[in-house]
Short mmCIF file of C-alpha atoms in Angstrom, two decimals:
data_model
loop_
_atom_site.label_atom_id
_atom_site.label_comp_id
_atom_site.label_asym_id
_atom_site.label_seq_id
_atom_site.Cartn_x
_atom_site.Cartn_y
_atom_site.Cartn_z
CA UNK A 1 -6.20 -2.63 10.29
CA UNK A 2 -2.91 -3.94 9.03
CA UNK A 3 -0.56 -1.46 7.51
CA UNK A 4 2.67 -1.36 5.97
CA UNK A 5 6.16 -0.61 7.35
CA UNK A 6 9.15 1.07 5.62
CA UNK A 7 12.00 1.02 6.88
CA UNK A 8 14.70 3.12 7.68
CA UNK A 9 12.59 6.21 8.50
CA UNK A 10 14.97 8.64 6.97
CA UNK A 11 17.53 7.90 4.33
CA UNK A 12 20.41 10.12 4.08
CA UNK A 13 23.22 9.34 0.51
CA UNK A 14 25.28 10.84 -2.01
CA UNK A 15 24.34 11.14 -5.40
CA UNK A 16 25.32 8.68 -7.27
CA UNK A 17 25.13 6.01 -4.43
CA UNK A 18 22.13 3.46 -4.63
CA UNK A 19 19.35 3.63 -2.37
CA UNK A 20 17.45 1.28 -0.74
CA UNK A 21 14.22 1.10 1.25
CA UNK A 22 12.18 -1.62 3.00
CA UNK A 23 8.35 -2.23 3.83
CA UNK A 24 6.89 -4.95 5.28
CA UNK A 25 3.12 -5.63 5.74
CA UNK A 26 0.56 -8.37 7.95
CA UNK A 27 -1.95 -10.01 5.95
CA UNK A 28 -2.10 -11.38 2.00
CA UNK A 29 -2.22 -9.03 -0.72
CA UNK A 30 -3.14 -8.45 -4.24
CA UNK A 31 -0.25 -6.07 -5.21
CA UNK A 32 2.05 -3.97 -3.34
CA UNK A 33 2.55 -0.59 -4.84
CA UNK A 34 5.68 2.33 -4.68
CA UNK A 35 4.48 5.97 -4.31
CA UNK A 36 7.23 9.10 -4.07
CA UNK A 37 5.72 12.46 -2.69
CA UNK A 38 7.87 15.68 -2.70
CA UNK A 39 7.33 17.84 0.23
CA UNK A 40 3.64 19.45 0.08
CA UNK A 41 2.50 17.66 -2.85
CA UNK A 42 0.98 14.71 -4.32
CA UNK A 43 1.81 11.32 -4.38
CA UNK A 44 3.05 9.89 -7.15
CA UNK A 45 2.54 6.42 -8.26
CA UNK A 46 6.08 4.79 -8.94
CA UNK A 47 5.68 0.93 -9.67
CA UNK A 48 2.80 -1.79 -9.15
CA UNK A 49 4.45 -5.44 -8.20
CA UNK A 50 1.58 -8.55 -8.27
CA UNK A 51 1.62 -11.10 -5.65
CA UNK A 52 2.44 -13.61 -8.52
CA UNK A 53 5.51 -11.08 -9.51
CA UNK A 54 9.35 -11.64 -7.27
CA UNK A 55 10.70 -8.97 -8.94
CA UNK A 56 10.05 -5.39 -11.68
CA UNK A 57 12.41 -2.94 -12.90
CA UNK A 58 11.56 0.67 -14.54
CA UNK A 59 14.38 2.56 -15.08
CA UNK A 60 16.12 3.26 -12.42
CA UNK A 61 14.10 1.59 -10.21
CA UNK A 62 13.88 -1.99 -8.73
CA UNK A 63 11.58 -3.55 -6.73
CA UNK A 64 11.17 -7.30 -5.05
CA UNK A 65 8.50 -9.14 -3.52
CA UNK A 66 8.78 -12.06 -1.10
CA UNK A 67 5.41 -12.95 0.02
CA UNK A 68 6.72 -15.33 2.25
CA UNK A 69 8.27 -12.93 4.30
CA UNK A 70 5.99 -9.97 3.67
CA UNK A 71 8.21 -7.61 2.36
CA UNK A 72 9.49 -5.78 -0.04
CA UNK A 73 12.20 -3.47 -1.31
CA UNK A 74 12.50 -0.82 -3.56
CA UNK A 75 16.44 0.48 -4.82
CA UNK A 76 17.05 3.09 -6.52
CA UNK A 77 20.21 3.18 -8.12
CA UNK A 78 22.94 5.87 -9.20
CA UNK A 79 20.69 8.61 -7.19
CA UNK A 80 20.53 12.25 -8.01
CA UNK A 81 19.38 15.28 -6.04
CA UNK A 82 15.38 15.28 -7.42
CA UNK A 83 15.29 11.80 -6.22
CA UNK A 84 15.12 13.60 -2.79
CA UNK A 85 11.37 12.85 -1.64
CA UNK A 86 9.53 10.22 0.61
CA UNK A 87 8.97 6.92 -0.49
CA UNK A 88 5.70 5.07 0.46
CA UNK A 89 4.84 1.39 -0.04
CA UNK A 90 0.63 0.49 -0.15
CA UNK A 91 -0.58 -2.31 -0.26
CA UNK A 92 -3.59 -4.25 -1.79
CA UNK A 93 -5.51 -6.43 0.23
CA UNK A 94 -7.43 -9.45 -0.51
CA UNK A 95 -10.47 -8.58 1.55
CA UNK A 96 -10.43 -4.52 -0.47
CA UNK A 97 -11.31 -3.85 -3.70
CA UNK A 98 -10.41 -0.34 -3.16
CA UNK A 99 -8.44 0.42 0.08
CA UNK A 100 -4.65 1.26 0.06
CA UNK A 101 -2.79 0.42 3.31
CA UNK A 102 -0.13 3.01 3.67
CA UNK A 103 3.11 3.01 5.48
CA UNK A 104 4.78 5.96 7.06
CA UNK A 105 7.30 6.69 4.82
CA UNK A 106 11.23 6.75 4.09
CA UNK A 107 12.33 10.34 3.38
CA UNK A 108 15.56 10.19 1.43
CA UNK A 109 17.73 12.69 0.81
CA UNK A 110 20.19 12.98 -1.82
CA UNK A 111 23.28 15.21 -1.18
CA UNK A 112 24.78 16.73 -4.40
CA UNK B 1 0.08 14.05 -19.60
CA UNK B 2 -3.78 14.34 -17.95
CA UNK B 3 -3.26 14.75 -14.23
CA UNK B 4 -5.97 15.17 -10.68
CA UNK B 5 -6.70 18.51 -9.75
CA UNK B 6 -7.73 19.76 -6.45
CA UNK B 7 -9.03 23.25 -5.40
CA UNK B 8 -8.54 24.97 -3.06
CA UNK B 9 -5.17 24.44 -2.48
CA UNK B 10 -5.14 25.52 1.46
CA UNK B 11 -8.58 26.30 3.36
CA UNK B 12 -8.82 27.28 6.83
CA UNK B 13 -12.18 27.01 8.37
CA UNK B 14 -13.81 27.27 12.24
CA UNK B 15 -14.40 24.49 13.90
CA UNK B 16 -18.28 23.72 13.30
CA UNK B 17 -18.24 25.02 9.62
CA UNK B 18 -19.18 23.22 6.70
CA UNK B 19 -16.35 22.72 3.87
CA UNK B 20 -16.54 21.31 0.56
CA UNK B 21 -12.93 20.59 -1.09
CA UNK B 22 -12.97 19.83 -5.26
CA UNK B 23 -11.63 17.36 -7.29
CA UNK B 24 -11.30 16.96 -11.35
CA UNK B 25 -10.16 13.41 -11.68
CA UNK B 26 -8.49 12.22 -15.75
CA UNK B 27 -11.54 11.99 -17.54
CA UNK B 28 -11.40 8.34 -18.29
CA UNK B 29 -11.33 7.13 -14.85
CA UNK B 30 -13.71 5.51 -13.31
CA UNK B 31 -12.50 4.89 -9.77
CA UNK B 32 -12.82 7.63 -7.46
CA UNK B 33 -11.21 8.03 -4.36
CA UNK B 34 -10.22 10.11 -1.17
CA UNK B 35 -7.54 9.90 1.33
CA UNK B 36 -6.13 12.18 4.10
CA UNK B 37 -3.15 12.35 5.69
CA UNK B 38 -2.43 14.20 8.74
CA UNK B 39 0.49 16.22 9.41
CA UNK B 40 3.28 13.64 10.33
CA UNK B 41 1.22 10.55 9.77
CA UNK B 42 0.54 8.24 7.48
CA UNK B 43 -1.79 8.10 4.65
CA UNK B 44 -5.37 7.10 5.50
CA UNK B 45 -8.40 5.86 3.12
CA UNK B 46 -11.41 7.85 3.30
CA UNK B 47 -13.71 6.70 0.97
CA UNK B 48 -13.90 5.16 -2.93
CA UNK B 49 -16.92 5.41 -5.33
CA UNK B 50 -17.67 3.78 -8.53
CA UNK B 51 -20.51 4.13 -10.67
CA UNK B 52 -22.28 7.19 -8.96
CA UNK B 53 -22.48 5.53 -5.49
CA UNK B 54 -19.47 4.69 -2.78
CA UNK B 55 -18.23 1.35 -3.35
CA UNK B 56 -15.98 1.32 0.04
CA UNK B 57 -15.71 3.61 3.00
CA UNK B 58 -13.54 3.46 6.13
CA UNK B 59 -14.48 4.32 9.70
CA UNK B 60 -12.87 7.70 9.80
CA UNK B 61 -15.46 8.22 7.05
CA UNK B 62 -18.56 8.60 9.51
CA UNK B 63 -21.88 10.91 9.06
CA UNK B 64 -20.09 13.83 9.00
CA UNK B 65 -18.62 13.19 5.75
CA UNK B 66 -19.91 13.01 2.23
CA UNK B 67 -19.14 12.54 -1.77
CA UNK B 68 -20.65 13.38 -4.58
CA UNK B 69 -20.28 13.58 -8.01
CA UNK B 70 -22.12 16.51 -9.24
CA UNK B 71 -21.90 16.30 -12.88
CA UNK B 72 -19.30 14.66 -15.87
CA UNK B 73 -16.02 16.06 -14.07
CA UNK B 74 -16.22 17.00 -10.73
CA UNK B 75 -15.93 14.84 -7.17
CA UNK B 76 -16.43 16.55 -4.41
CA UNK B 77 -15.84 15.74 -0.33
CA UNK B 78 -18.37 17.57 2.24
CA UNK B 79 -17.49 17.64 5.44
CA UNK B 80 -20.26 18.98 7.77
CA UNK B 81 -19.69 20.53 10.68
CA UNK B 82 -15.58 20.48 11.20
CA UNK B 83 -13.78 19.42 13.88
CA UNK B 84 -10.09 20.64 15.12
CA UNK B 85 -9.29 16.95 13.86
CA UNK B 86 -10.00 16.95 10.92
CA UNK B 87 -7.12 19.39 9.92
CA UNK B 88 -5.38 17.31 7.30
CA UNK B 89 -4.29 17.02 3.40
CA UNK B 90 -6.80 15.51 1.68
CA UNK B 91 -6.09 13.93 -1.29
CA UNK B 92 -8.31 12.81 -4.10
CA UNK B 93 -7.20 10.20 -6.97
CA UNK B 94 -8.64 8.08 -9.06
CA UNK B 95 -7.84 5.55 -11.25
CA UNK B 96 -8.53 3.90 -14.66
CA UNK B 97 -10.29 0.09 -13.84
CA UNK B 98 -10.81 -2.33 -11.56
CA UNK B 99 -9.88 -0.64 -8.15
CA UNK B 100 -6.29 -0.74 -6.17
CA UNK B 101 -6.14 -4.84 -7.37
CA UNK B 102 -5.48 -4.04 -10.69
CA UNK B 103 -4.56 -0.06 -11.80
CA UNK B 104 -2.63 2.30 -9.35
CA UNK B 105 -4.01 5.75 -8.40
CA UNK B 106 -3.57 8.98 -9.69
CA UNK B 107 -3.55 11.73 -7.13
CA UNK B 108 -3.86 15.21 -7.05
CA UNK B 109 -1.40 17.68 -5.01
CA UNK B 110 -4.05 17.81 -2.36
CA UNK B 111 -5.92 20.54 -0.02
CA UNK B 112 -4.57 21.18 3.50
CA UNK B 113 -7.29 21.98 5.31
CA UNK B 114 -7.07 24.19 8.86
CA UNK B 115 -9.76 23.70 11.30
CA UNK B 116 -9.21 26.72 13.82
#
């Protein structure tokens, strides 16, 4: 199955700094979605982006779609410490109603 | 703000035994759904269900595993006879409508399950 790819693997930054992380993904989708998980718990839905959508903000956050190249990025700007977490994109496909397809992760880590 | 709740939070098990890990999802969801990830790996779908029946499973989700939905709030995942393999976090989420092409998922904090 296709799946997605973040990238870099591990994020290191000041707070304060911006932060930004990369996934990429194989076949046409129907949204491509931001999760954050601190360590040992739950994943926590961050920001939904539509095929039909190039770009979304919430707060802090910004993410951008280019479905021609199968990617995405999500920044995070003026960081602070309990930003410190891993970042997951998922993705919706065309042929799922209900499947996520996961990538592995950027852990980012915010030094105070 | 209503959240997924899992129980137990940890279970260790032998290899062989039968487990059955709990989930409350927000009581106006519809979508159920459960996903493990192993230690180090990435996230992997188990299994969704709709409308008292499972409206998408993957391969990992073979004979040995089952859902339910035992009454108005809980969902529960059955796994049979364990295997060393299956030692995971399982997470179960749900969401509001129309499945991952419309509403994102809720999840809870998850059960690590040990399989000694």
């Amino acid at each position: 199955s296709q799946q997605g790819e973040e990238d870099p693997q591990a994020l290191s930054i000041q707070e304060g700094e911006n932060a930004t992380m990369n996934c990429s993904y194989k076949t046409s989708i129907n949204n491509l979605q931001w999760y954050r998980q601190n360590s040992g718990r739950g994943l926590v839905h961050l920001i939904l982006i539509r095929s039909n959508e190039r770009e979304k903000h919430s707060g802090r956050l910004r993410v951008t779609l280019d479905t021609s190249k199968k990617s995405s990025s999500l920044l995070i700007t003026a960081s602070r410490a309990a930003d410190t977490a891993s970042y997951f994109c998922a993705t919706a496909h065309m042929d799922s109603n209900y499947q996520l397809i996961w990538g592995a992760g950027t852990k980012l880590i915010i030094k105070p | 703000e209503p959240e997924v709740t899992q129980t137990p939070s940890h279970q260790v098990t032998q290899m062989g035994q039968e487990v059955i890990l709990r989930c409350v999802p927000i009581s106006n969801h519809l979508y159920f759904y459960w996903y493990r990830q192993i230690l180090g790996q990435k996230v992997e779908f188990l299994v969704s269900f709709y409308n008292n029946e499972i409206s998408e499973k993957s391969e990992i989700f073979d004979d040995q595993f089952s859902v339910e939905r035992p009454d108005g709030s809980n969902f529960t995942l059955k796994i049979r006879s364990t295997k060393l393999e299956d030692s995971a976090m399982y997470f179960c989420a749900s969401s509001e409508v129309g499945g991952t092409g419309v509403s994102p998922l809720h999840f809870g904090n998850g059960t690590r399950l040990t399989v000694t």
